Short mmCIF file of C-alpha atoms and ligand atoms in Angstrom, two decimals:
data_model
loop_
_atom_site.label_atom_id
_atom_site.label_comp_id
_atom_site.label_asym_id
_atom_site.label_seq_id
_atom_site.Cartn_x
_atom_site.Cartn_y
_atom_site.Cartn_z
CA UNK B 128 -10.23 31.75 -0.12
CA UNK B 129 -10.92 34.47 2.11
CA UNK B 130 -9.46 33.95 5.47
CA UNK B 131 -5.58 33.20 5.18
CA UNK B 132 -5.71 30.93 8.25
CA UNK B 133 -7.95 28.08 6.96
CA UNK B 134 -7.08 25.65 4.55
CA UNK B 135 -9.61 24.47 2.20
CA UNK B 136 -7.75 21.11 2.15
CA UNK B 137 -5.18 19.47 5.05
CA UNK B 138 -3.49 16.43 3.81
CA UNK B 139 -2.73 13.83 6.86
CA UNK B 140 -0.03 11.83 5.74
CA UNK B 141 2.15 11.14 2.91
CA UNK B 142 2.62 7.97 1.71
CA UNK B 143 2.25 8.39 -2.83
CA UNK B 144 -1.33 9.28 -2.19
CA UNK B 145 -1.87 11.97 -0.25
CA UNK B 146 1.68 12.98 -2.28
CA UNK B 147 -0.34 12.59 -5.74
CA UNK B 148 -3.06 15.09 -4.35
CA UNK B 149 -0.48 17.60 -3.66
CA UNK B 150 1.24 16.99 -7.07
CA UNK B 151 -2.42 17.50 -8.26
CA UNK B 152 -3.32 20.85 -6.64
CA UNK B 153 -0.28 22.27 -6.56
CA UNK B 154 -0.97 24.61 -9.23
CA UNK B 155 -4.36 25.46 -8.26
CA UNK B 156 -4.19 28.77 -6.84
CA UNK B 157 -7.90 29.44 -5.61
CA UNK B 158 -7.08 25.90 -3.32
CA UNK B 159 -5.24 26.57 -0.36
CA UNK B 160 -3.90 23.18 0.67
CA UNK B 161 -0.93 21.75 3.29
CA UNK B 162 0.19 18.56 4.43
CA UNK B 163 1.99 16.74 7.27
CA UNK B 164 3.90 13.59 7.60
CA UNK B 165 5.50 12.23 10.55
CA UNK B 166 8.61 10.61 9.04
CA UNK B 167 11.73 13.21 8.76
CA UNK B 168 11.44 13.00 4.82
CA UNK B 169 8.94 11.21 2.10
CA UNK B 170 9.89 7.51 2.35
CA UNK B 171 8.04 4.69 0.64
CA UNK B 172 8.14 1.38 1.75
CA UNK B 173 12.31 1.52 1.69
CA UNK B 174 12.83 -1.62 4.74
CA UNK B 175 11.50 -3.79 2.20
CA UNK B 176 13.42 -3.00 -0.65
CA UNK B 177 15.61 -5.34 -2.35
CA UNK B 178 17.81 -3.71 -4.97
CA UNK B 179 16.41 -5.70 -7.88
CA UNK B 180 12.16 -5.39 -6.87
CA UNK B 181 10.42 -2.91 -9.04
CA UNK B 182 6.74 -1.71 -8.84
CA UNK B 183 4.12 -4.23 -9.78
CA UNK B 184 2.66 -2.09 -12.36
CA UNK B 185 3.63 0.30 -14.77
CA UNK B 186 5.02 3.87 -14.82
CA UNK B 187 2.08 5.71 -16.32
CA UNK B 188 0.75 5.29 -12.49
CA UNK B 189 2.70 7.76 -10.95
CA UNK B 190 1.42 10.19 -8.89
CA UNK B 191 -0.27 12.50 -11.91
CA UNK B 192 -0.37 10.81 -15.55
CA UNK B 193 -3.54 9.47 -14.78
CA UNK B 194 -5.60 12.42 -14.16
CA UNK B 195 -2.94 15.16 -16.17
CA UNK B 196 -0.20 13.16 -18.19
CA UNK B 197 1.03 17.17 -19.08
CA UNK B 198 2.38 17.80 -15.26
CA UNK B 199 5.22 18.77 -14.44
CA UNK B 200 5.30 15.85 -11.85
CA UNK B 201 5.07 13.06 -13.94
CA UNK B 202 7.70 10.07 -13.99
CA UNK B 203 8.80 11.01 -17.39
CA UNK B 204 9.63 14.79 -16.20
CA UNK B 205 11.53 13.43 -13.38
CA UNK B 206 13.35 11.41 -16.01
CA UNK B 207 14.04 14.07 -18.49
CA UNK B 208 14.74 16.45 -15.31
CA UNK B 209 17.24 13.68 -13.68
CA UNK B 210 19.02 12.96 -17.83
CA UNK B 211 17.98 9.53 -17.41
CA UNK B 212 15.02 9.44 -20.29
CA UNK B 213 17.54 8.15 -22.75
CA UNK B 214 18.80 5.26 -20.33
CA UNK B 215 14.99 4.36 -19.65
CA UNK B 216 13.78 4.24 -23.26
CA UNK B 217 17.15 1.76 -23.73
CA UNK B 218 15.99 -0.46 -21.18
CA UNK B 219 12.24 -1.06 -22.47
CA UNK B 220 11.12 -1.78 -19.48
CA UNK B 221 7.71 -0.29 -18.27
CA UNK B 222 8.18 -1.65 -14.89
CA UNK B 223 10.58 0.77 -12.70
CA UNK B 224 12.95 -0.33 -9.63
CA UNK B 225 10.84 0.36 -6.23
CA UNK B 226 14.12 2.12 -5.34
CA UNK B 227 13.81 4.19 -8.43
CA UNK B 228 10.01 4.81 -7.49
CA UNK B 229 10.64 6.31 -4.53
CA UNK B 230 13.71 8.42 -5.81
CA UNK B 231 10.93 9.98 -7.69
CA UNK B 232 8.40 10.41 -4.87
CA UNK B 233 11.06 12.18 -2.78
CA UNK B 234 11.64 14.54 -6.07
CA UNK B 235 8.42 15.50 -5.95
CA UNK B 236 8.03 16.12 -2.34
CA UNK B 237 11.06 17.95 -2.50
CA UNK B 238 9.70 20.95 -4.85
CA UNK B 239 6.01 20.86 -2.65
CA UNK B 240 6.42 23.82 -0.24
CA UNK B 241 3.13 23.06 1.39
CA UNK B 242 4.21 19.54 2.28
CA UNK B 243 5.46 19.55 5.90
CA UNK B 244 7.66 16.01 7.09
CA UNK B 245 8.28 15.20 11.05
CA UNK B 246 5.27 16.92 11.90
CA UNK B 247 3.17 14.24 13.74
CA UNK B 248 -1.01 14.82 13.34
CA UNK B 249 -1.82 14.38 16.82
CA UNK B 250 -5.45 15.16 17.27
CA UNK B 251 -8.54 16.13 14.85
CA UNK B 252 -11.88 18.16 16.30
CA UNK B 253 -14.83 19.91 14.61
CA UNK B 254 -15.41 23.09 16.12
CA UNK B 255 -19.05 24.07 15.76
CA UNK B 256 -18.76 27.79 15.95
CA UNK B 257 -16.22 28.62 13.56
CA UNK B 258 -17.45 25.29 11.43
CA UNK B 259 -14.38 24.16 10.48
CA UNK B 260 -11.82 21.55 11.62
CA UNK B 261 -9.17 22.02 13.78
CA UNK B 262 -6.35 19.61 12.74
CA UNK B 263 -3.32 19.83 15.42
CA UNK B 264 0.04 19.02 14.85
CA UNK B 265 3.84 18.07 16.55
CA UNK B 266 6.19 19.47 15.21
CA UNK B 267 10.06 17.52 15.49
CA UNK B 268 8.21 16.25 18.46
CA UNK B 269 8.60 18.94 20.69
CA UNK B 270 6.71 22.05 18.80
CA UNK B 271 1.98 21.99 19.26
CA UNK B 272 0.31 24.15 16.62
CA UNK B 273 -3.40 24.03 14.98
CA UNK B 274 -4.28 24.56 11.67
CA UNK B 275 -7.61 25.17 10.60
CA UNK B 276 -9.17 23.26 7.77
CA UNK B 277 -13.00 23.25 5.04
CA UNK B 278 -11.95 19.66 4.12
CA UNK B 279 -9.07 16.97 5.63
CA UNK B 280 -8.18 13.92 3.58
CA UNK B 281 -6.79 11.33 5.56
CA UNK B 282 -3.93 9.34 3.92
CA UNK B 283 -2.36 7.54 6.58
CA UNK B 284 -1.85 4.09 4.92
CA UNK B 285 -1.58 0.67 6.13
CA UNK B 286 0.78 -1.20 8.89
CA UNK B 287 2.22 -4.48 9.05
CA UNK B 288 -0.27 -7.25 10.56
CA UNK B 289 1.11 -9.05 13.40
CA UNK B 290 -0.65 -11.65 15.31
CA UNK B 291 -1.42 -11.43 18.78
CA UNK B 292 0.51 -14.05 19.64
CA UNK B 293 3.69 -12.99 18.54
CA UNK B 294 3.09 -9.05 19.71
CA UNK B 295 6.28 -8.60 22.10
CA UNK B 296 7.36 -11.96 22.32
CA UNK B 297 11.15 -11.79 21.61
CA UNK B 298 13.64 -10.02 19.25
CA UNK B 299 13.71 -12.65 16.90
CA UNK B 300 10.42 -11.97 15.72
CA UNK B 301 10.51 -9.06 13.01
CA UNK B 302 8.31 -7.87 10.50
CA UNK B 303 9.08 -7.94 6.10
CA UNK B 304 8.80 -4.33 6.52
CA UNK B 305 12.29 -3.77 8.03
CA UNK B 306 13.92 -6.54 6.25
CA UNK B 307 16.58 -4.57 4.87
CA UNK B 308 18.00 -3.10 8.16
CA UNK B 309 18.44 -6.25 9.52
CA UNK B 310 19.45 -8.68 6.12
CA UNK B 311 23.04 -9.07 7.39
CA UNK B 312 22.06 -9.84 10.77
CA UNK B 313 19.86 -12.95 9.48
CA UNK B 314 22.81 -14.01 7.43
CA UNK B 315 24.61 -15.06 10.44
CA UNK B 316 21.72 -17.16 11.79
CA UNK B 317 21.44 -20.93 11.53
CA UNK B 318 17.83 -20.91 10.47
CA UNK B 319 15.50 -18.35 9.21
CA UNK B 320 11.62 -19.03 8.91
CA UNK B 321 9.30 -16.85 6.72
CA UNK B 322 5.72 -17.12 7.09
CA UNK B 323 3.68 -15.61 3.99
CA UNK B 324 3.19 -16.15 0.63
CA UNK B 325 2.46 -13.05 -0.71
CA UNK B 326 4.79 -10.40 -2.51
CA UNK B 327 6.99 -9.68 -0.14
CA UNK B 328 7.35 -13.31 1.30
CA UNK B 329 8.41 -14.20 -1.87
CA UNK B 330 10.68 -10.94 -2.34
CA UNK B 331 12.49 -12.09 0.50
CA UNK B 332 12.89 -15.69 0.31
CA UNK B 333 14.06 -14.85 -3.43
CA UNK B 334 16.39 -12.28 -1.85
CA UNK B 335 17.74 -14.97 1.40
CA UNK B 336 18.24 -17.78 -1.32
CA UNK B 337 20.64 -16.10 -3.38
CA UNK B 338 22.78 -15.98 -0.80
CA UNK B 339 22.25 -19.48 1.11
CA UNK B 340 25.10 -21.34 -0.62
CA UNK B 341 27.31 -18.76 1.13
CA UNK B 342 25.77 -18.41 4.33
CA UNK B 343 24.52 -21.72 5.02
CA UNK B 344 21.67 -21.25 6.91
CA UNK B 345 18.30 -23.51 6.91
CA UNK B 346 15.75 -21.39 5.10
CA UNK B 347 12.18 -22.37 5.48
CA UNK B 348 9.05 -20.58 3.64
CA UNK B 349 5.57 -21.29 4.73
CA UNK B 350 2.44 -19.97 3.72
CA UNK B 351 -0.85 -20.39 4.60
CA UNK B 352 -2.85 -20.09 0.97
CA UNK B 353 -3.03 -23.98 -0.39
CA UNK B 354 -0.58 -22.71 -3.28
CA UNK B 355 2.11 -20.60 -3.86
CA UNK B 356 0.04 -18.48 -5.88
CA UNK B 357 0.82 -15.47 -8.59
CA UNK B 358 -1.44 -12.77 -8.91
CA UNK B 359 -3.33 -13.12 -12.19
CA UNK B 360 -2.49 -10.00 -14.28
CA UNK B 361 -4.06 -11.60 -17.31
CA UNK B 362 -5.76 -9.00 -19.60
CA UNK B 363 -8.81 -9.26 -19.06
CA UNK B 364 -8.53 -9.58 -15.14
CA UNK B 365 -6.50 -6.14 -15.18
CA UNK B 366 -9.93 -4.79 -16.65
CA UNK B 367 -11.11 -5.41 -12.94
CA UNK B 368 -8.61 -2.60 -11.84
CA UNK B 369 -10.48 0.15 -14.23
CA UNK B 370 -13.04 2.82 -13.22
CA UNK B 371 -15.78 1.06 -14.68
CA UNK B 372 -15.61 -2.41 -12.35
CA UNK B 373 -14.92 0.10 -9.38
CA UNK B 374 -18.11 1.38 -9.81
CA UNK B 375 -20.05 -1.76 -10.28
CA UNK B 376 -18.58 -3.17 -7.37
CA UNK B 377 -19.50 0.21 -5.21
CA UNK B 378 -22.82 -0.46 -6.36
CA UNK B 379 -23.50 -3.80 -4.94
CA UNK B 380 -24.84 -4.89 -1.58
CA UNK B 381 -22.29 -4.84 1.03
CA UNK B 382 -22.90 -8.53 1.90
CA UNK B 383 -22.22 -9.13 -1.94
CA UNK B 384 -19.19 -6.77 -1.80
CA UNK B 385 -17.56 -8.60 1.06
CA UNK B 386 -18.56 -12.02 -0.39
CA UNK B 387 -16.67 -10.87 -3.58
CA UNK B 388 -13.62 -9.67 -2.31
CA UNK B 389 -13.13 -13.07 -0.54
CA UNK B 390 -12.99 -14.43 -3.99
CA UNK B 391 -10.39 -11.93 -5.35
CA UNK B 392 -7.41 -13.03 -3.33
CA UNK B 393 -5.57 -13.69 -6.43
CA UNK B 394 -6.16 -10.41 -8.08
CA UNK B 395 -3.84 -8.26 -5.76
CA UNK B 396 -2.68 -11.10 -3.13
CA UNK B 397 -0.45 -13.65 -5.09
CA UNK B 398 3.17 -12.98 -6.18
CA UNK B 399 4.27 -11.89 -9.64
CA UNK B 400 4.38 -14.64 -11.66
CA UNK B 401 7.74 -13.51 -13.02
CA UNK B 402 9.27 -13.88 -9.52
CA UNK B 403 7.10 -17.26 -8.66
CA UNK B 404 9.58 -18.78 -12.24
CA UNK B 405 12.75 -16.86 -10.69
CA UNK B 406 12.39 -18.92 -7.58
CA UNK B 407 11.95 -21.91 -9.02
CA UNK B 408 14.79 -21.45 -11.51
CA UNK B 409 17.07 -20.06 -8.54
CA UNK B 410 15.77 -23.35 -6.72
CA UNK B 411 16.86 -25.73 -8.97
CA UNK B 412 20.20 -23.87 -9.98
CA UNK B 413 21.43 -24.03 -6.10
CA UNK B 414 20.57 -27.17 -5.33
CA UNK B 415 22.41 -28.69 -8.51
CA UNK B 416 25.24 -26.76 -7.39
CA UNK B 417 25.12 -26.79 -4.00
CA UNK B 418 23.95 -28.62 -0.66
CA UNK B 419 20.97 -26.80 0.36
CA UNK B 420 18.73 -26.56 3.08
CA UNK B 421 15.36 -25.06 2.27
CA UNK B 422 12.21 -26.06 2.89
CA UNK B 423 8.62 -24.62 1.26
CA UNK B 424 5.42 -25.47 3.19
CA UNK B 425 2.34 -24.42 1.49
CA UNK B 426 -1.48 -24.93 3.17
CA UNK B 427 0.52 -24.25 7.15
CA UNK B 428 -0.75 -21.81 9.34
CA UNK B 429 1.33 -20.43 12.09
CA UNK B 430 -0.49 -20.93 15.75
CA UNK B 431 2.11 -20.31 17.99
CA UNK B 432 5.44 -18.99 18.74
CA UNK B 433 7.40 -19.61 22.02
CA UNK B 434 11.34 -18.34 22.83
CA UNK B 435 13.07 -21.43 24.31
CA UNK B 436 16.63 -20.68 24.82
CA UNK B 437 17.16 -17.99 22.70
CA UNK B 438 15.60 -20.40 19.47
CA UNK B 439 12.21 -19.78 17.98
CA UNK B 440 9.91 -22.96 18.43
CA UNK B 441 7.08 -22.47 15.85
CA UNK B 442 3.36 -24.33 15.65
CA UNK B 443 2.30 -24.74 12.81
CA UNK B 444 -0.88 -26.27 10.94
CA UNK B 445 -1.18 -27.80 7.95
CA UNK B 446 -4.46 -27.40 6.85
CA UNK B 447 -4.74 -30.24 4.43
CA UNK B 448 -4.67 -32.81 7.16
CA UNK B 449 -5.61 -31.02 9.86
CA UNK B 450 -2.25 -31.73 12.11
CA UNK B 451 0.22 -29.68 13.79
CA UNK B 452 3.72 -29.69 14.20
CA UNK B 453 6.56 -27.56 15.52
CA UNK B 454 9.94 -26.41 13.98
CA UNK B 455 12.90 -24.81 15.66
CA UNK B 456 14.03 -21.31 13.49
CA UNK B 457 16.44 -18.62 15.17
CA UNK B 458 14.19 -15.81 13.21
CA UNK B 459 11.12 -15.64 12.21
CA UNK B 460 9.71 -13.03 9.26
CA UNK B 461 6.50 -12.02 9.40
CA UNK B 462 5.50 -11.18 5.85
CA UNK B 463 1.82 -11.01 6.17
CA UNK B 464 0.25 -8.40 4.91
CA UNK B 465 -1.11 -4.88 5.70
CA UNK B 466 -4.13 -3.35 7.72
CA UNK B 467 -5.58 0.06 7.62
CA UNK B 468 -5.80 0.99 11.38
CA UNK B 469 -8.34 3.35 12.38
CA UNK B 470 -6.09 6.70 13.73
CA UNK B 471 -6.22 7.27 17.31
CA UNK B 472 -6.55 11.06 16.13
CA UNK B 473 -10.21 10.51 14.81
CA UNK B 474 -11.27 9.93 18.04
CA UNK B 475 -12.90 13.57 18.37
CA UNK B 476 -14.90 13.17 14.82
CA UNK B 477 -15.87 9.24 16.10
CA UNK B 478 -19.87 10.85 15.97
CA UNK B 479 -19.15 12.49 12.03
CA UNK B 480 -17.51 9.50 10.61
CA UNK B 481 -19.75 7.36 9.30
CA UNK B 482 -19.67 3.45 9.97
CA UNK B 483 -21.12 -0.02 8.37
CA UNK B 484 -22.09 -2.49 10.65
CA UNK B 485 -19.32 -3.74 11.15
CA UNK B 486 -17.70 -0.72 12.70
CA UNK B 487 -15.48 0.23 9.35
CA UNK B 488 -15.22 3.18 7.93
CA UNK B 489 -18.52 3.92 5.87
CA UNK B 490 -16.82 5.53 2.55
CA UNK B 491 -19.10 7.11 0.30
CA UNK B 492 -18.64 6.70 -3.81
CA UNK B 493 -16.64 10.24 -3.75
CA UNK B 494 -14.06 8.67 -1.33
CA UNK B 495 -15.92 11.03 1.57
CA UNK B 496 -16.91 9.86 4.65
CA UNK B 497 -19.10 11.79 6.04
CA UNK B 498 -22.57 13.29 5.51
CA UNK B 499 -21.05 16.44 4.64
CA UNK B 500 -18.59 14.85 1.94
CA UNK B 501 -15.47 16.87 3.65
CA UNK B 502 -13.49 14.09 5.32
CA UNK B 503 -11.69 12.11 2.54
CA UNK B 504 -10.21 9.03 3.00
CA UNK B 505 -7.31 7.25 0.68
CA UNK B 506 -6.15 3.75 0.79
CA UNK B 507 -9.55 3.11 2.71
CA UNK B 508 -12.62 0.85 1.60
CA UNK B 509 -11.27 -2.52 0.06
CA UNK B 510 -15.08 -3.68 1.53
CA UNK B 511 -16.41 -0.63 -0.34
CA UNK B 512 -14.45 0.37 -3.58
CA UNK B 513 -12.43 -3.01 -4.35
CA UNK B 514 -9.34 -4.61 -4.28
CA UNK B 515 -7.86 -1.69 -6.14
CA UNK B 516 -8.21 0.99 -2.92
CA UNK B 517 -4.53 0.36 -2.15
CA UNK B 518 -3.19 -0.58 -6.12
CA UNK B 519 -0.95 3.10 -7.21
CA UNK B 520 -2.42 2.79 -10.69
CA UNK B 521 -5.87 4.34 -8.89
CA UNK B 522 -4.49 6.54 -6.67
CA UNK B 523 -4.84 9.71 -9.69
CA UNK B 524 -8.37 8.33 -10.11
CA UNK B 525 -9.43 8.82 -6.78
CA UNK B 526 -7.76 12.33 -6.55
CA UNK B 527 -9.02 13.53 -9.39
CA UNK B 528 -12.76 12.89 -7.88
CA UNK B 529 -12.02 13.91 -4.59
CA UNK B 530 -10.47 17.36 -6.06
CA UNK B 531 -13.88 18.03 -8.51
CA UNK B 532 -15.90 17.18 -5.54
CA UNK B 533 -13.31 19.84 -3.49
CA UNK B 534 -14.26 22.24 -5.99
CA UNK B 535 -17.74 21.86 -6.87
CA UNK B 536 -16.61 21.31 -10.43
CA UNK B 537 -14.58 19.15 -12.99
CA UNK B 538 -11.09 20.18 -12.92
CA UNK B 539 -9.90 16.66 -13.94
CA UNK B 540 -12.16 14.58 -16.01
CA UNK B 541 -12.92 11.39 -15.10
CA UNK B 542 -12.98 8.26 -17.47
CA UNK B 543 -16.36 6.50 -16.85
CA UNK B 544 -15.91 3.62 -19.29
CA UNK B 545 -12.67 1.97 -20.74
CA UNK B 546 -13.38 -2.18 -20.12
CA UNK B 547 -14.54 -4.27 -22.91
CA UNK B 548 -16.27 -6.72 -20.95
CA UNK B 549 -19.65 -5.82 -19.19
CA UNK B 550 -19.91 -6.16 -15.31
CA UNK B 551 -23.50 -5.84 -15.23
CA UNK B 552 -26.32 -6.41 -17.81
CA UNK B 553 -27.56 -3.45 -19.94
CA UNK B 554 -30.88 -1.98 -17.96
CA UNK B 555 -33.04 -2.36 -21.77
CA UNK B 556 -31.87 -6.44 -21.57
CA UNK B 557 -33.16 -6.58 -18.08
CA UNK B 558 -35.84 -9.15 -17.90
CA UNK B 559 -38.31 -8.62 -15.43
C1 LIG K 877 6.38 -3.27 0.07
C2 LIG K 877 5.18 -2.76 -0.67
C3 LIG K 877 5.24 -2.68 -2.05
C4 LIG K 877 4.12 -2.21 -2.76
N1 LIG K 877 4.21 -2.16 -4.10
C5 LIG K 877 3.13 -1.76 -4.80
C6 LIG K 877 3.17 -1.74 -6.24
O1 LIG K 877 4.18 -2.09 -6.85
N2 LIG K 877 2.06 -1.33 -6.90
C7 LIG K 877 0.93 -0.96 -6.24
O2 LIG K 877 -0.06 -0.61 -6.89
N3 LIG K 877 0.86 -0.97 -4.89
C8 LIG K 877 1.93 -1.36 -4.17
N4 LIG K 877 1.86 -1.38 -2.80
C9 LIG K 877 0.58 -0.97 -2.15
C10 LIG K 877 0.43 0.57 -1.94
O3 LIG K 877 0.80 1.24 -3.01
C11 LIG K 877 1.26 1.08 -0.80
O4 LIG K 877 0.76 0.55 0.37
C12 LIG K 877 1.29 2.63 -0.66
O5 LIG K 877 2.40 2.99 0.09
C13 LIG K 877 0.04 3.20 -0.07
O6 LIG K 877 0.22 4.59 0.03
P1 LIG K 877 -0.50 5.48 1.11
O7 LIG K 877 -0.39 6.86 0.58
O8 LIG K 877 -1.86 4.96 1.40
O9 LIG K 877 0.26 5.28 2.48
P2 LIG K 877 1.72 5.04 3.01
O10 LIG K 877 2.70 4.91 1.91
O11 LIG K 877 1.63 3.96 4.00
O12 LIG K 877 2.04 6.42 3.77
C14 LIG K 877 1.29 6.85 4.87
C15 LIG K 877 2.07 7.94 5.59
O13 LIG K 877 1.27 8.52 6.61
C16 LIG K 877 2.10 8.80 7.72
N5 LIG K 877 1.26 8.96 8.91
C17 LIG K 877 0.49 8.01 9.52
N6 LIG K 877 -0.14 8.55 10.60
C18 LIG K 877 0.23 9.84 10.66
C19 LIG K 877 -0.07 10.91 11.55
N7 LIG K 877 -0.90 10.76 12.60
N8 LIG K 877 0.49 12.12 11.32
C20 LIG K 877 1.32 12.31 10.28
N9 LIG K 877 1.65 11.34 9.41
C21 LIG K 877 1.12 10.12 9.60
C22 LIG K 877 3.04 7.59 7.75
O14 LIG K 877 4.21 7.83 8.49
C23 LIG K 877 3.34 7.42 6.25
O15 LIG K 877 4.45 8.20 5.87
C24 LIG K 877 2.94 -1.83 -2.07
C25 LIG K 877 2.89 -1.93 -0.69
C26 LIG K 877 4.00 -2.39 0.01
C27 LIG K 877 3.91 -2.52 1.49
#
């Protein structure tokens, strides 16, 4: 790196991705990286956090075991470093508290100097002369600087999806993400309605029905899948979450890809099928001991909300028989899933980026997306790489390719092949 001024690599965003690349290169001296984040300090995912919910998979994905189990930023380090290896070993557990998870995240962010919170990227250009990008940033929202950068790796993440329908209709209509801030004001509601059936539905009808013998309020949970389902995490499925099935499914058609993906729901969709029996058992228990009112609708969809004095009426439809109905909640929880929104600071690079035909982000096999492989993008590409794009467990996968791409050479090796099962047949069986 010659010029001190330009970065070879500007993170935007950090959410455990963009976090894991900085673990990553931290110690790389001949990479000079930084990174911004808008919130005042790393936080992951803490408005939906119930104190019991752990991660959905195990502690080996943290944010560097996967590509370099020796760093210093592993989960067991922060364990050892925190005198809590002891306690974790006595548990047996491989599956950590989210709370936990993100205790760890902010240790790590904590000992990055090159990882810059409430700094807001507001605006990314290419300037053709100096043929480099010019990333510029807000500082504690008052402060404009630029930074120049050889390569920017957008990790920006996801945000709640809302329906246009409900978009600004009334106060009572919040989102699973900031569940926790406003848990006590629910509990002095008559009726709550959550509509969603995936994780973190059921997290917080789990959560709401603990307490509904002392509360007393109606508690309704609707979803629109015909089941309540839980996300298969046989074996043999979890192979679909390895290197090897990524690249198979990279290599299809895009018509294939997205026909494929409709098919996966319960791969990364459903609810943990350890929380699906807590339910049930916490179901049963309350209403044996208690007068109850809950209700579970599978196969609705919600069509349409409207504030009538200061109560929620709700349309549903249940898809089975095709007929609607209404109900009458004083909240209703939105827990259905996240997007990836294109950032309004791309704009500028709109003619670099590459696109499918359906106006998505065209991401190449390297994670790039663009003809000169220097605009990375994480948590991107479910259509292109899989339903594992957003899954932590390939987040040090994904860095370690974009970083030996970075550098023209491996610095992390990359597993090709760990699944048993084939995805494709062998090119010598091949019958013409
Ligand atoms: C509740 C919940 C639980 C989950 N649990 C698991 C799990 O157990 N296992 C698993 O594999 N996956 C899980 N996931 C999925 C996935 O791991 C998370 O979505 C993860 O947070 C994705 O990380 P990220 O780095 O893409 O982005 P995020 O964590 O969303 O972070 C993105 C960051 O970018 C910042 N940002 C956005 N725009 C700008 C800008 N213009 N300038 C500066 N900063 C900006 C945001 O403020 C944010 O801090 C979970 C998801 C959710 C929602």
């Amino acid at each position: 790196m010659k010029n001190e001024n330009i970065y070879d690599v500007v993170g935007i965003g950090v959410g455990p991705f963009n976090l894991s690349l900085a673990c990553l290169t931290e110690e790389m001296s001949e990479l000079k990286t930084i990174f911004f984040d808008n919130k005042k300090e790393f936080d992951w995912h803490s408005g939906i956090m119930p104190e019991w919910s752990t991660l959905q998979i195990p502690f080996i994905a943290d944010l560097v075991s996967f590509a370099d189990p020796k760093n210093k930023f592993s989960f067991l380090n922060y364990l050892k470093e925190n005198n809590n290896l002891y306690q974790f070993f006595i548990r047996e557990s491989f599956f950590i508290l989210r709370a936990e998870y993100n205790h760890y995240c902010k240790w790590a962010a904590q000992q990055l100097s090159n990882v810059h919170f409430s700094s807001h990227v507001e605006n990314v250009h290419y300037d053709q002369d100096k043929q480099h990008y010019v990333v510029t940033v807000r500082k504690n929202n008052v402060e404009e600087f630029s930074v120049l950068a050889k390569n920017i790796v957008l990790g920006t993440g996801t945000t709640p999806i809302t329906p246009e329908f409900c978009k600004n209709i009334s106060n009572e209509v919040h989102s699973s993400a900031n569940y926790i801030k406003h848990k006590s004001e629910y509990q002095h509601k008559k009726s709550i309605t959550i509509v969603g059936g995936g994780q973190s539905g059921a997290e917080i009808y789990y959560d709401l029905l603990s307490e509904i013998d002392v509360h007393q309020y109606q508690l309704n949970w609707v979803t629109k899948a015909p089941h309540f389902f839980s996300m298969d995490l046989g074996k043999l499925t979890l192979e679909y979450t390895s290197p090897d099935y990524t690249q198979h499914f990279f290599s299809l058609n895009q018509d294939k890809r997205d026909q494929v993906i409709q098919s996966q729901s319960a791969l990364y969709k459903g609810i943990e099928i350890g929380l699906v029996n807590r339910i049930y058992d916490l179901l049963y228990q309350k209403s044996k001991t208690s007068k109850i009112q809950t209700r579970l609708l599978p196969n609705c969809v919600i069509e349409s909300v409207t504030n009538q004095d200061n109560q929620l009426d709700l349309v549903f439809k249940n898809l089975d028989v095709n007929q609607k109905f209404k109900m009458k909640s004083d909240v209703l929880i939105l827990a259905l899933g996240y997007e990836y929104k294109i950032p309004s600071f791309l704009q500028p690079l709109n003619n670099i980026v590459n696109w499918d035909n359906k106006g998505r982000i065209k991401v190449n096999q390297n994670y790039s997306a663009n003809d000169h492989e220097n605009i990375f993008v994480q948590n991107v590409g479910i259509y292109s790489h899989g339903f594992t794009v957003p899954d932590l467990g390939m987040g040090c996968y994904r860095n370690a390719i974009i970083i030996n791409k970075i550098m023209g050479k491996e610095i992390y090796p990359v597993e090709q092949r760990i699944a048993f099962q084939e995805f494709k047949p062998l090119p010598e069986e091949i019958v013409a």
